Short mmCIF file of C-alpha atoms and ligand atoms in Angstrom, two decimals:
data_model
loop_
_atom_site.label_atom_id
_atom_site.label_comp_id
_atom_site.label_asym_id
_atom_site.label_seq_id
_atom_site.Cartn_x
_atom_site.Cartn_y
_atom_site.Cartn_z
CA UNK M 18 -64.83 137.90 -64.01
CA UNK M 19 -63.79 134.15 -64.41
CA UNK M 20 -66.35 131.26 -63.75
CA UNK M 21 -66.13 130.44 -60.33
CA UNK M 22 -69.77 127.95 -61.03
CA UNK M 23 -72.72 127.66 -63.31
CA UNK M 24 -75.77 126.96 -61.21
CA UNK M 25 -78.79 126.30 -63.44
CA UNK M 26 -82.16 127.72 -61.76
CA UNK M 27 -85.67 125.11 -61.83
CA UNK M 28 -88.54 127.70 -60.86
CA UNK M 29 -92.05 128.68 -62.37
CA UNK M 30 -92.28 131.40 -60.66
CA UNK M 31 -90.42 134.84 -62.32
CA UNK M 32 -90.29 136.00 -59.24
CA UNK M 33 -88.27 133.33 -57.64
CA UNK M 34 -86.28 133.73 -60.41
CA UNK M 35 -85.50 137.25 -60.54
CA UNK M 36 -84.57 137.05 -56.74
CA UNK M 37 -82.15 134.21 -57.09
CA UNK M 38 -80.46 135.57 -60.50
CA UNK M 39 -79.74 138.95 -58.47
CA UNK M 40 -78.44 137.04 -55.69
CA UNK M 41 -76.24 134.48 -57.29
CA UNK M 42 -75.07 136.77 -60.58
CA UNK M 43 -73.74 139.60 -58.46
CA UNK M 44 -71.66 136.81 -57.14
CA UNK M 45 -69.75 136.13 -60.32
CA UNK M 46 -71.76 132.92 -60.86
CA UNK M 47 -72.93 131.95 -64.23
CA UNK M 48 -76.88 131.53 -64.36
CA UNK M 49 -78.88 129.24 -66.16
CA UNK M 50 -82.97 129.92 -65.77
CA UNK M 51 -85.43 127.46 -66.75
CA UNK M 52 -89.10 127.68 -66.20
CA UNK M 53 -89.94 123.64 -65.96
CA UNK M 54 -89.28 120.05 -65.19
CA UNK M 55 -88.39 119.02 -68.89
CA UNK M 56 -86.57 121.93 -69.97
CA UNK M 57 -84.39 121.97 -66.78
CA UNK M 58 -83.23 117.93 -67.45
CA UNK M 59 -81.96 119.21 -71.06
CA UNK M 60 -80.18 121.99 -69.73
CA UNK M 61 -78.63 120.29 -67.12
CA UNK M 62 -77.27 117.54 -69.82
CA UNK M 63 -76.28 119.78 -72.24
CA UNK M 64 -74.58 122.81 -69.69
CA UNK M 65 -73.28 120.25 -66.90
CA UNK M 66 -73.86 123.10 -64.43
CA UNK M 67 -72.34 122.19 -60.73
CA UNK M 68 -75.12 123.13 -58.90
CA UNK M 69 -79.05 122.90 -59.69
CA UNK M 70 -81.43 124.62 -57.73
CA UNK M 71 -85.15 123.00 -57.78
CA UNK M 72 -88.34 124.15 -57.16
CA UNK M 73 -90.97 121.65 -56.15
CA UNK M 74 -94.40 122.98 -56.92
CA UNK M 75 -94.20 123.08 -60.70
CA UNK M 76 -97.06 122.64 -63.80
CA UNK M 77 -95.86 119.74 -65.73
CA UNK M 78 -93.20 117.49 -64.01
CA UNK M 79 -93.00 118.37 -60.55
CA UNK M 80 -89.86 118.95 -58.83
CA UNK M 81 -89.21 115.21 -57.12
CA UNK M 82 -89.97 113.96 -60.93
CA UNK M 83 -87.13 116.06 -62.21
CA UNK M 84 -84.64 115.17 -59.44
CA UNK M 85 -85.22 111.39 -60.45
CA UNK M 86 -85.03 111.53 -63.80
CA UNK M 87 -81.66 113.35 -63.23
CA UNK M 88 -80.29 111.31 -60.66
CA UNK M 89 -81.17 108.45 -62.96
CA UNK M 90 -78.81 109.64 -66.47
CA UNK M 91 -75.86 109.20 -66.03
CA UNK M 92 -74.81 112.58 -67.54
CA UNK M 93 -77.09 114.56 -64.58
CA UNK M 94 -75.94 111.56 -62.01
CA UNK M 95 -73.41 113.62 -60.19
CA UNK M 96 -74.65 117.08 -60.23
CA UNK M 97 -75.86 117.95 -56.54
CA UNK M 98 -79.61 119.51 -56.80
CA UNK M 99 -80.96 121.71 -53.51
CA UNK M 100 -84.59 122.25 -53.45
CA UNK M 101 -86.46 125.09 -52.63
CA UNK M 102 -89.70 125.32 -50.51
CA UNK M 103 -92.00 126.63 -48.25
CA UNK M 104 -90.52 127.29 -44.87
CA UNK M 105 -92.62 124.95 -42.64
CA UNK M 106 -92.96 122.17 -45.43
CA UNK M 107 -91.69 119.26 -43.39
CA UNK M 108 -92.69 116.49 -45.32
CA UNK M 109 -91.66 118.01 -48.12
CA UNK M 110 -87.82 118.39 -47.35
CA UNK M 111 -87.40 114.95 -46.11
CA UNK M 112 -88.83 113.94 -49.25
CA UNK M 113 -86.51 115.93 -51.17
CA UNK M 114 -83.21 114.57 -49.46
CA UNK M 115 -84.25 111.15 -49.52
CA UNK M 116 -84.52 111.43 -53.22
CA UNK M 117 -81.06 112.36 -53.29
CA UNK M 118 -81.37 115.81 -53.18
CA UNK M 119 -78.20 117.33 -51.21
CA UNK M 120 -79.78 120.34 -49.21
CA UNK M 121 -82.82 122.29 -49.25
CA UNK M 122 -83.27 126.24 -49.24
CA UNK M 123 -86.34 128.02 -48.05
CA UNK M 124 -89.15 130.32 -49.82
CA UNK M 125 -89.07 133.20 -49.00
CA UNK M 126 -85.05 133.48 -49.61
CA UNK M 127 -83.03 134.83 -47.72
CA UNK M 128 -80.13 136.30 -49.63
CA UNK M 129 -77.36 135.16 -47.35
CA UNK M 130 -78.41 132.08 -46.44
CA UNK M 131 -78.94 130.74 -50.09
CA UNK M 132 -74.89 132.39 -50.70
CA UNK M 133 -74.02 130.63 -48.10
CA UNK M 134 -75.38 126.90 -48.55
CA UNK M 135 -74.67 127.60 -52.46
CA UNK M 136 -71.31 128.29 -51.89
CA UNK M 137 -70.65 125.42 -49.20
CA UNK M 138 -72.17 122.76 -51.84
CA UNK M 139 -70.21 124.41 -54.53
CA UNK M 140 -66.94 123.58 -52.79
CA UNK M 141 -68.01 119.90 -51.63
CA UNK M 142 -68.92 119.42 -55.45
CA UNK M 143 -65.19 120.35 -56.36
CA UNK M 144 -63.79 118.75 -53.50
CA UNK M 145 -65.72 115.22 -54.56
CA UNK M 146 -64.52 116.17 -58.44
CA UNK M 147 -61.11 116.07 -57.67
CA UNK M 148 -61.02 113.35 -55.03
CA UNK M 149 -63.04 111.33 -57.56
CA UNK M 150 -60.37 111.92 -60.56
CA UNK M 151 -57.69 111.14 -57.89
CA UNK M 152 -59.30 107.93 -57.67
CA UNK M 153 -59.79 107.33 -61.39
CA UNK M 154 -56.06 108.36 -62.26
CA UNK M 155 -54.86 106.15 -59.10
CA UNK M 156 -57.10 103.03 -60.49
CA UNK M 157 -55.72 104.03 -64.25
CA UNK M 158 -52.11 103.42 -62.89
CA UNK M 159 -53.16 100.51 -60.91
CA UNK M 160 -54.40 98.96 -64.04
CA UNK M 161 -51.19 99.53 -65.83
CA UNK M 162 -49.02 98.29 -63.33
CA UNK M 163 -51.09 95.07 -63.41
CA UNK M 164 -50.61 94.81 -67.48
CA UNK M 165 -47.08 95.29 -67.16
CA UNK M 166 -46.86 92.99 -64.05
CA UNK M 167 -48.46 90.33 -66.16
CA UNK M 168 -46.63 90.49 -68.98
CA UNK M 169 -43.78 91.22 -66.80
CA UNK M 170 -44.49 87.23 -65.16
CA UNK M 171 -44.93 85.89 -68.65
CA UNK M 172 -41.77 87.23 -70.26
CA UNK M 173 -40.28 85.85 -66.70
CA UNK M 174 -41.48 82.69 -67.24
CA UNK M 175 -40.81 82.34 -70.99
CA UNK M 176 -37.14 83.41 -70.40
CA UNK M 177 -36.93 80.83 -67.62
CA UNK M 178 -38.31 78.06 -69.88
CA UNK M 179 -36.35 78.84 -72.93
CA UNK M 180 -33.10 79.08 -71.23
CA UNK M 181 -33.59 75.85 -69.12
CA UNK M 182 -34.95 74.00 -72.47
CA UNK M 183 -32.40 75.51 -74.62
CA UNK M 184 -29.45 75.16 -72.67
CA UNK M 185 -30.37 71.80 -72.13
CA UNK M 186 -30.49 71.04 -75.89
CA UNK M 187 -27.52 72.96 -76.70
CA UNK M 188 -25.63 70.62 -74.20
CA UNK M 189 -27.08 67.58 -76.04
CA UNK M 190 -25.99 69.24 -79.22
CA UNK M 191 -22.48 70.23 -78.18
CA UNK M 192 -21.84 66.54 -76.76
CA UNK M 193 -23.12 64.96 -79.65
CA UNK M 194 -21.14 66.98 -82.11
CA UNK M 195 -17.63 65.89 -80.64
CA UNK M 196 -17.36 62.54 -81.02
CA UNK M 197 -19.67 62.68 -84.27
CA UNK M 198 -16.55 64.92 -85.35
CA UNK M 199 -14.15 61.86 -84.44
CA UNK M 200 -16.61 59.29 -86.02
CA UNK M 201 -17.02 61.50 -89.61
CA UNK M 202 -13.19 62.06 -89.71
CA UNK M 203 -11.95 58.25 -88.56
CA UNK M 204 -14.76 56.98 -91.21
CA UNK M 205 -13.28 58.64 -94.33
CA UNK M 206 -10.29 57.75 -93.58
CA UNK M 207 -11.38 53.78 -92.94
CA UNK M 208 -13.24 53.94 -95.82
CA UNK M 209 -9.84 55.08 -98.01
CA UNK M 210 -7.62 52.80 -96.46
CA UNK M 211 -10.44 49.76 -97.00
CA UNK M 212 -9.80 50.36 -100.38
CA UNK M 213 -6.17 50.47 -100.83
CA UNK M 214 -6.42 47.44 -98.60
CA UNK M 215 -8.39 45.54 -100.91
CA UNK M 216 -6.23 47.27 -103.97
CA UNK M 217 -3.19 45.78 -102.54
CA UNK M 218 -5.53 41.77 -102.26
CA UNK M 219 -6.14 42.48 -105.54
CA UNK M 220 -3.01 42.85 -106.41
CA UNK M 221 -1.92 39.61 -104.25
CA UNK M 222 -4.13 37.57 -106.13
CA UNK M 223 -2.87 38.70 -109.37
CA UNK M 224 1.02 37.83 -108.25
CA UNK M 225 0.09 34.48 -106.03
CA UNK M 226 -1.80 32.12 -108.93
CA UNK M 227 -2.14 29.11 -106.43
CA UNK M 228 -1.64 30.19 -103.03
CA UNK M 229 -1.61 27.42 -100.27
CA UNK M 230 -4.56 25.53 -99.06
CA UNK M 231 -4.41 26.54 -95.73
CA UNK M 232 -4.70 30.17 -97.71
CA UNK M 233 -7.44 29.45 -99.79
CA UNK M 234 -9.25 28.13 -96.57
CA UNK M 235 -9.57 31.18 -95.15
CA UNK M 236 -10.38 33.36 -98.09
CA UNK M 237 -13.61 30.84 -98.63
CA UNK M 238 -14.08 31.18 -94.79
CA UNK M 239 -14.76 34.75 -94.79
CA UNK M 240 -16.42 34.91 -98.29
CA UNK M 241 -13.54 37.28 -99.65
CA UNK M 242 -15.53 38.14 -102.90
CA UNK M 243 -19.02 38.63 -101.08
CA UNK M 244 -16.40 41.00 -98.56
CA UNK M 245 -15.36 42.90 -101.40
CA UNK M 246 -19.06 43.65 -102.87
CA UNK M 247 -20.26 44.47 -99.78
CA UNK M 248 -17.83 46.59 -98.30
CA UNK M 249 -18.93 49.50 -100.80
CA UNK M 250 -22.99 48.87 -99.27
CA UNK M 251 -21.69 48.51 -95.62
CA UNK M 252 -20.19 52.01 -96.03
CA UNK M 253 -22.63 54.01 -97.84
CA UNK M 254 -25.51 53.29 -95.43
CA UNK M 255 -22.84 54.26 -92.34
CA UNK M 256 -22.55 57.70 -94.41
CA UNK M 257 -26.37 57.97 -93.83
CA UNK M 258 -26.30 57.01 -90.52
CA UNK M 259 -24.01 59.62 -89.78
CA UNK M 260 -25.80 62.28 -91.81
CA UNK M 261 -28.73 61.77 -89.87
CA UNK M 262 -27.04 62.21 -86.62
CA UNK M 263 -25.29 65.53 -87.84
CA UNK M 264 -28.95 66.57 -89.14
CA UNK M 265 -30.93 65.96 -85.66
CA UNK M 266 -27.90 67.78 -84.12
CA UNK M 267 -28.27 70.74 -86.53
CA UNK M 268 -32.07 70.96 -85.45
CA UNK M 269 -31.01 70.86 -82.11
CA UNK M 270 -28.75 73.19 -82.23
CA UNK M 271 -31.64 75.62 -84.27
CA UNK M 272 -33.87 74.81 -81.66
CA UNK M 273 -31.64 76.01 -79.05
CA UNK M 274 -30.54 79.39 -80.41
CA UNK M 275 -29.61 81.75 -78.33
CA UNK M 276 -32.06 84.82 -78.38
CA UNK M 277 -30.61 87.53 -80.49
CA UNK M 278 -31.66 90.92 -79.12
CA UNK M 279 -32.43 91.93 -82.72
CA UNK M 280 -34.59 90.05 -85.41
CA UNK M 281 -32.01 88.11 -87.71
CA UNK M 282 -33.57 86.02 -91.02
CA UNK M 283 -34.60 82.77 -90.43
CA UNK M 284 -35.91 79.64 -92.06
CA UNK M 285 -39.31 79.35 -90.70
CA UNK M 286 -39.44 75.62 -91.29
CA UNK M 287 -36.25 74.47 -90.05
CA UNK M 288 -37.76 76.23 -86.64
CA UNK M 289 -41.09 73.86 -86.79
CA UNK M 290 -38.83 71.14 -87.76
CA UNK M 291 -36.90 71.44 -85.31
CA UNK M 292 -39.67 72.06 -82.74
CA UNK M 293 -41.35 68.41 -84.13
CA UNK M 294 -37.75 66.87 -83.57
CA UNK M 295 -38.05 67.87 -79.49
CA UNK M 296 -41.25 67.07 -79.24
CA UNK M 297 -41.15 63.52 -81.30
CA UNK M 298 -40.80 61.37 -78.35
CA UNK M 299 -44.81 62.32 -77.42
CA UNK M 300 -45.74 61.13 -81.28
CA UNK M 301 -44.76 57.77 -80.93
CA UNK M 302 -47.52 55.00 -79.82
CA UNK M 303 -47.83 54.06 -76.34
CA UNK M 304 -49.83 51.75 -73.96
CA UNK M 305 -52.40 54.32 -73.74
CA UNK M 306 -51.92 57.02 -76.96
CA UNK M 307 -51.81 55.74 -80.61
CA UNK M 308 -49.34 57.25 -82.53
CA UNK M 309 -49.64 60.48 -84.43
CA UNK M 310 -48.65 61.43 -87.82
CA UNK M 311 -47.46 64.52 -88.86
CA UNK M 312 -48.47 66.09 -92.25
CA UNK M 313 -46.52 68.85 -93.69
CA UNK M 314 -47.53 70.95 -96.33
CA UNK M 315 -44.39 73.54 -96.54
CA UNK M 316 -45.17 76.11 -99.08
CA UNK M 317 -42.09 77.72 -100.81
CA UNK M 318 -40.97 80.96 -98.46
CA UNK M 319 -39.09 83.93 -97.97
CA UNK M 320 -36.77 83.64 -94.66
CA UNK M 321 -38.16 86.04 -92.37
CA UNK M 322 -36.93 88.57 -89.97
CA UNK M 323 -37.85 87.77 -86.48
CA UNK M 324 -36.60 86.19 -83.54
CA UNK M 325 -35.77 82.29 -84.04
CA UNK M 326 -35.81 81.39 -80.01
CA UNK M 327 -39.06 82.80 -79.46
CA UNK M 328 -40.68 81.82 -82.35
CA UNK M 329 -39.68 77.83 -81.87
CA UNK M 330 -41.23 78.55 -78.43
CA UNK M 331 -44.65 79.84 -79.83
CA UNK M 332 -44.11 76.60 -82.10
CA UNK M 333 -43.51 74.38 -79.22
CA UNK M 334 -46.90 76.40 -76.97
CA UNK M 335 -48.57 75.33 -79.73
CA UNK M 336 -47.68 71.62 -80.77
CA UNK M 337 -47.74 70.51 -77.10
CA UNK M 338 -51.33 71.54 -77.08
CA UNK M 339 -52.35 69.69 -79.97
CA UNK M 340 -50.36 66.60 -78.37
CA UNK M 341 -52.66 66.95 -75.37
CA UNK M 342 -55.95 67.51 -76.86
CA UNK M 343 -55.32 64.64 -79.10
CA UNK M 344 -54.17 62.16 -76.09
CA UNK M 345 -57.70 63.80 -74.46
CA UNK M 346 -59.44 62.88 -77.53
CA UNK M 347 -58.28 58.83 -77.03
CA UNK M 348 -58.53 59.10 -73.25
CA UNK M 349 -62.35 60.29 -73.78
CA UNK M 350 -62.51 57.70 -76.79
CA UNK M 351 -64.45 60.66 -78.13
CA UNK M 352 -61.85 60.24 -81.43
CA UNK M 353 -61.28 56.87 -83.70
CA UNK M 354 -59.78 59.06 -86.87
CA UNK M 355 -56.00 58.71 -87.66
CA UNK M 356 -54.32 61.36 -84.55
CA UNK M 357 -52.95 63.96 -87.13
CA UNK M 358 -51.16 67.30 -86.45
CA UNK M 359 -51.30 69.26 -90.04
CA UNK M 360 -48.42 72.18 -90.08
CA UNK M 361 -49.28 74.26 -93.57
CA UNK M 362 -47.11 77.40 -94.33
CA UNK M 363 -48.65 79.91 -97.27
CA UNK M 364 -47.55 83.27 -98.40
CA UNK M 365 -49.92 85.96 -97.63
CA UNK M 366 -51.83 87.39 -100.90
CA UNK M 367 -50.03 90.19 -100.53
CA UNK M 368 -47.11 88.80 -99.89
CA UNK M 369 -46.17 90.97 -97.16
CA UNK M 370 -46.63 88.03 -94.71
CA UNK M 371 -46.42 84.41 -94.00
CA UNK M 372 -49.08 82.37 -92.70
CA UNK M 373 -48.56 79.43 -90.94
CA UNK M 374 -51.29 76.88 -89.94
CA UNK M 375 -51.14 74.35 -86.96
CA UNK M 376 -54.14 71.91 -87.20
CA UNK M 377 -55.11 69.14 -84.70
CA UNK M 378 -58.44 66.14 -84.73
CA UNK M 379 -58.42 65.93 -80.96
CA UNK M 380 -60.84 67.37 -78.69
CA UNK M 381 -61.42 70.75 -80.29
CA UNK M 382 -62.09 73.96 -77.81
CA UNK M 383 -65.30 74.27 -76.17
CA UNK M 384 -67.40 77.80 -77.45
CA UNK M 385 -67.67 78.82 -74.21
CA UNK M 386 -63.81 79.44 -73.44
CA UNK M 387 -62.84 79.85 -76.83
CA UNK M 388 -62.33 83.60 -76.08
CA UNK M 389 -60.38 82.92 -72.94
CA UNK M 390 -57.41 80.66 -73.63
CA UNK M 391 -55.14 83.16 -74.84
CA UNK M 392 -55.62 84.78 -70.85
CA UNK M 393 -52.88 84.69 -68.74
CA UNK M 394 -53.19 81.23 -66.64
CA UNK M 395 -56.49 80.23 -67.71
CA UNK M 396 -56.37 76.38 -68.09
CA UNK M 397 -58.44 73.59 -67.96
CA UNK M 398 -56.10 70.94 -67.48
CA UNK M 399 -55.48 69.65 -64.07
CA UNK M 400 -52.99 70.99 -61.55
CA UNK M 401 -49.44 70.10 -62.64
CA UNK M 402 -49.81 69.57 -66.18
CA UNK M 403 -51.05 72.90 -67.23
CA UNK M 404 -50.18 76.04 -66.07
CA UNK M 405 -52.21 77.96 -68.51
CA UNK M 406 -49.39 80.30 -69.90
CA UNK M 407 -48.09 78.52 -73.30
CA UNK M 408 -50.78 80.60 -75.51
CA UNK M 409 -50.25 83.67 -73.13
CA UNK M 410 -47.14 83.63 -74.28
CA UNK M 411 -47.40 82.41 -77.44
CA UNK M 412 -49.68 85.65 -77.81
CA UNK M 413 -47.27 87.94 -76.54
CA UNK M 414 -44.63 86.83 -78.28
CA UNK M 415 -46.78 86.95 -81.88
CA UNK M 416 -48.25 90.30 -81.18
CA UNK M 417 -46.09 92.35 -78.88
CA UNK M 418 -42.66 91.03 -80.13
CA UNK M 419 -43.55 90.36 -84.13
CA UNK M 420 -46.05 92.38 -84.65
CA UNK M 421 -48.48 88.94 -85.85
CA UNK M 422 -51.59 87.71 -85.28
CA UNK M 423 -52.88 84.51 -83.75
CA UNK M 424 -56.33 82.91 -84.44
CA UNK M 425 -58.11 80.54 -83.59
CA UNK M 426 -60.62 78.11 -84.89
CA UNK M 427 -62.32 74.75 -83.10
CA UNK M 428 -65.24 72.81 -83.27
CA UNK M 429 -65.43 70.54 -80.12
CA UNK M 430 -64.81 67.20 -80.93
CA UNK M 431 -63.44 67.62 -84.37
CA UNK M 432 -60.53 69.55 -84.11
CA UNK M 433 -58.75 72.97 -83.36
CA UNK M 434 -56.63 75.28 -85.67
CA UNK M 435 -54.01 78.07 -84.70
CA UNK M 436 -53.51 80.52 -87.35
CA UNK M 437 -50.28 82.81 -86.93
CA UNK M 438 -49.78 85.59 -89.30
CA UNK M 439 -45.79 87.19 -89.53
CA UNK M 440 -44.77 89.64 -91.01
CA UNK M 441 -42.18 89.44 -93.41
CA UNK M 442 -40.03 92.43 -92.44
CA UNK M 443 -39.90 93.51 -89.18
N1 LIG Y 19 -55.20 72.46 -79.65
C1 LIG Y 19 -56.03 72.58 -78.61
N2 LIG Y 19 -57.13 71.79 -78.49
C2 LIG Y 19 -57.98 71.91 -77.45
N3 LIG Y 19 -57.84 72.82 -76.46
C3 LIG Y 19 -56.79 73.64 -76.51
C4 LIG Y 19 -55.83 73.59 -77.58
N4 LIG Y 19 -54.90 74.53 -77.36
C5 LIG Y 19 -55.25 75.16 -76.22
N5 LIG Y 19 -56.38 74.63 -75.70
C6 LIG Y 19 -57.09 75.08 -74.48
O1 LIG Y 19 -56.55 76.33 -74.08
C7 LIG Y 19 -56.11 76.27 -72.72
C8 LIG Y 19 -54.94 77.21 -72.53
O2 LIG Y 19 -53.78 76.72 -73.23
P1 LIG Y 19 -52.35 77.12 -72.72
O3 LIG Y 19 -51.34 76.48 -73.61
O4 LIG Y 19 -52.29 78.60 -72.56
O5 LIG Y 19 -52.29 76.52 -71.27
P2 LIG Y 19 -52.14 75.00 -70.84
O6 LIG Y 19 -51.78 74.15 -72.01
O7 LIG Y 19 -53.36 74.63 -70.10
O8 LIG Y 19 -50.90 75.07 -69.83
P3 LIG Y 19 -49.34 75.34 -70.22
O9 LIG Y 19 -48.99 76.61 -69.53
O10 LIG Y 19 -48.64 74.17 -69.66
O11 LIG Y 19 -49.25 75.45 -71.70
C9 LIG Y 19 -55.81 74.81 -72.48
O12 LIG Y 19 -55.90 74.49 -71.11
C10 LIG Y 19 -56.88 74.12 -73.31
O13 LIG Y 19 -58.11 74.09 -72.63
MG1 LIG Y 20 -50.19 74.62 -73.28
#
């Protein structure tokens, strides 16, 4: 016969016991039989029986005893108990459901009414099992849908940003490169034709040994010889000029890369770079903000394979937060040290992974929080300047999309460092 219930039996008396056990076996229930208090608990934690039955006069721990000490394990908590006693025992019932107990039977039994109340308190006890998984499977998929709705609302958010800052950048980019193209190409050129042109004055001179006054004039007028050793200077520095434009427009255009929807090698430092070249306007002094420096200590590496937008973005999270705990640290005059932002890169000792290290002096993180600012929207800077996703997504974006790890460590009023670990190979 399958188990249709195991009901464990709490009675001193072998009587009682032999009663119930032909009662409740004949049934098809399973039986447990235990003579006392202690004994009983045990059993109960170790069988899990549905039902307990409970006697109240017992040597040793008396019945009430044993009801609290299993209504107070958590094991026991849920297991309904009926007592048994004396018919006319009042005080004794009202005792035993206000302990918890969830019916009462009475001495002497009778056989159909203890089936009966059994079986009723059997059925509630399954009922309440499998309304009470309902619940815990409904609350399981609740809780999921909240995770993914979260990270749902970040990767919203991060797209949204990205794409606004990025195409934004890649339209500065685009409109700087054209006429950079027409200044790079006209330049050579000038800078051949110069020469011929002072080639063919050279040449002049050589043919025309005393040219007229009025000539020789001019040529002292516009300091023809200082002209001619200058010219070479003039366009040399141009040439650097214009190199320096093509280079912030290369950043800028690295910066701005479109997301590829697989991981592609990348320089990790041109990324950083680039990220320092968006964000340099916030370095420079001001009325109220001395200026910081940036220290980079670039160790040789590997390109990596990962995802160039996002990463620049984690970059960006992360350099914007140092900006603004160091402008905190000279609002709060807490900080008189040189503002520095340190960006170290290392191979990993087993070389399996780059680590890259973004240090700031400003006003460090607070113990207390430390464990929180990676949380979705936690911030502690005021309403409309922090919205208390950039390490949320800076998080996601290590973990979920490269498989990293981010760190952490501050001491308030000293500092704060961000250690990200990448892998190497996706
Ligand atoms: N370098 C840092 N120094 C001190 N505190 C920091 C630093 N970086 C982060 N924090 C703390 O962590 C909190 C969360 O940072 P997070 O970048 O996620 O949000 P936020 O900067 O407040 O807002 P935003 O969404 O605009 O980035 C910050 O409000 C700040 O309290
Ligand atoms: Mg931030």
């Amino acid at each position: 016969m399958s188990n249709i219930g195991t009901i464990l039996i709490i009675d001193d008396n072998p009587t009682n016991l032999e009663v119930l056990y032909a009662t409740l076996a004949s049934t098809g229930y399973e039986i447990i039989l235990e003579m006392n208090g202690e004994d009983g608990i045990k059993q109960a934690a170790q069988q899990q029986p549905d039902l307990i039955l409970l006697d109240i006069m017992m040597p040793g721990i008396d019945g009430f005893e044993t009801c609290c000490k299993l209504q107070s394990n958590l094991t026991t908590l849920s297991i309904p108990i009926i007592f048994m006693t004396a018919l006319s025992d009042t005080e004794h019932k009202i005792k035993g459901l206000s302990l918890g107990a969830v019916d009462y039977i009475t001495k002497p039994f009778q056989q159909e009414e203890v089936l009966a109340r059994v079986n009723v308190h059997l059925k509630l006890k399954r009922a309440t099992d499998e309304l009470e998984q309902q619940v815990q499977e409904r609350t399981n998929s609740l809780v999921q849908t909240l995770h993914s709705l979260k990270q749902m609302q970040l990767q919203l958010v991060q797209n949204e940003k990205m794409s606004a800052l990025g195409q934004l950048v890649a339209g500065i980019a685009h409109e700087i490169n054209n006429p950079m193209g027409c200044i790079n190409g006209n330049f050579a050129l000038m800078e051949a034709n110069f020469k011929e042109l002072f080639q063919i004055i050279d040449s002049y001179e050589k043919e025309v040994s005393q040219p007229s006054i009025g000539l020789q004039q001019k040529i002292e007028a516009i300091d023809l010889n200082y002209l001619r050793s200058d010219f070479p200077k003039m366009f040399e520095s141009t040439h650097t000029a214009i190199d320096r434009i093509k280079d912030i427009s290369d950043s800028l255009r690295i910066f701005s890369r479109a997301d590829t929807t697989h991981p592609i090698l990348f320089n990790i430092h041109e990324g950083i770079d680039s990220t320092i070249l968006i964000l340099k306007h916030r370095l420079k002094a001001s009325d109220t903000y001395p200026e910081i420096e940036v220290i980079k200590e670039y160790a040789d590496l590997p390109l990596i394979k990962c995802y160039p937008g996002q990463l620049n973005q984690v970059f960006m999270n992360i350099i914007a937060n140092a900006i603004d705990a160091l402008e905190e640290a000279s609002l709060n005059q807490s900080n008189h040290n040189q503002h520095q932002i340190r960006l170290k890169t290392a191979l990993a000792e087993n070389e399996q992974s780059i680590l890259i290290y973004i240090q700031d002096n400003g006003i460090g993180i607070n113990d207390k929080i430390k464990n929180q600012i990676f949380e979705h929207l936690f911030t502690t800077k005021e309403v409309g300047k922090g919205t208390g996703l950039g390490l949320a997504i800076a998080h996601q974006i290590i973990i979920e999309k490269h498989h990293g790890s981010i760190e952490v460590n501050s001491e308030t009023g000293k500092g704060t460092e961000f250690l990200i670990t990448l892998p190497i190979h996706q």
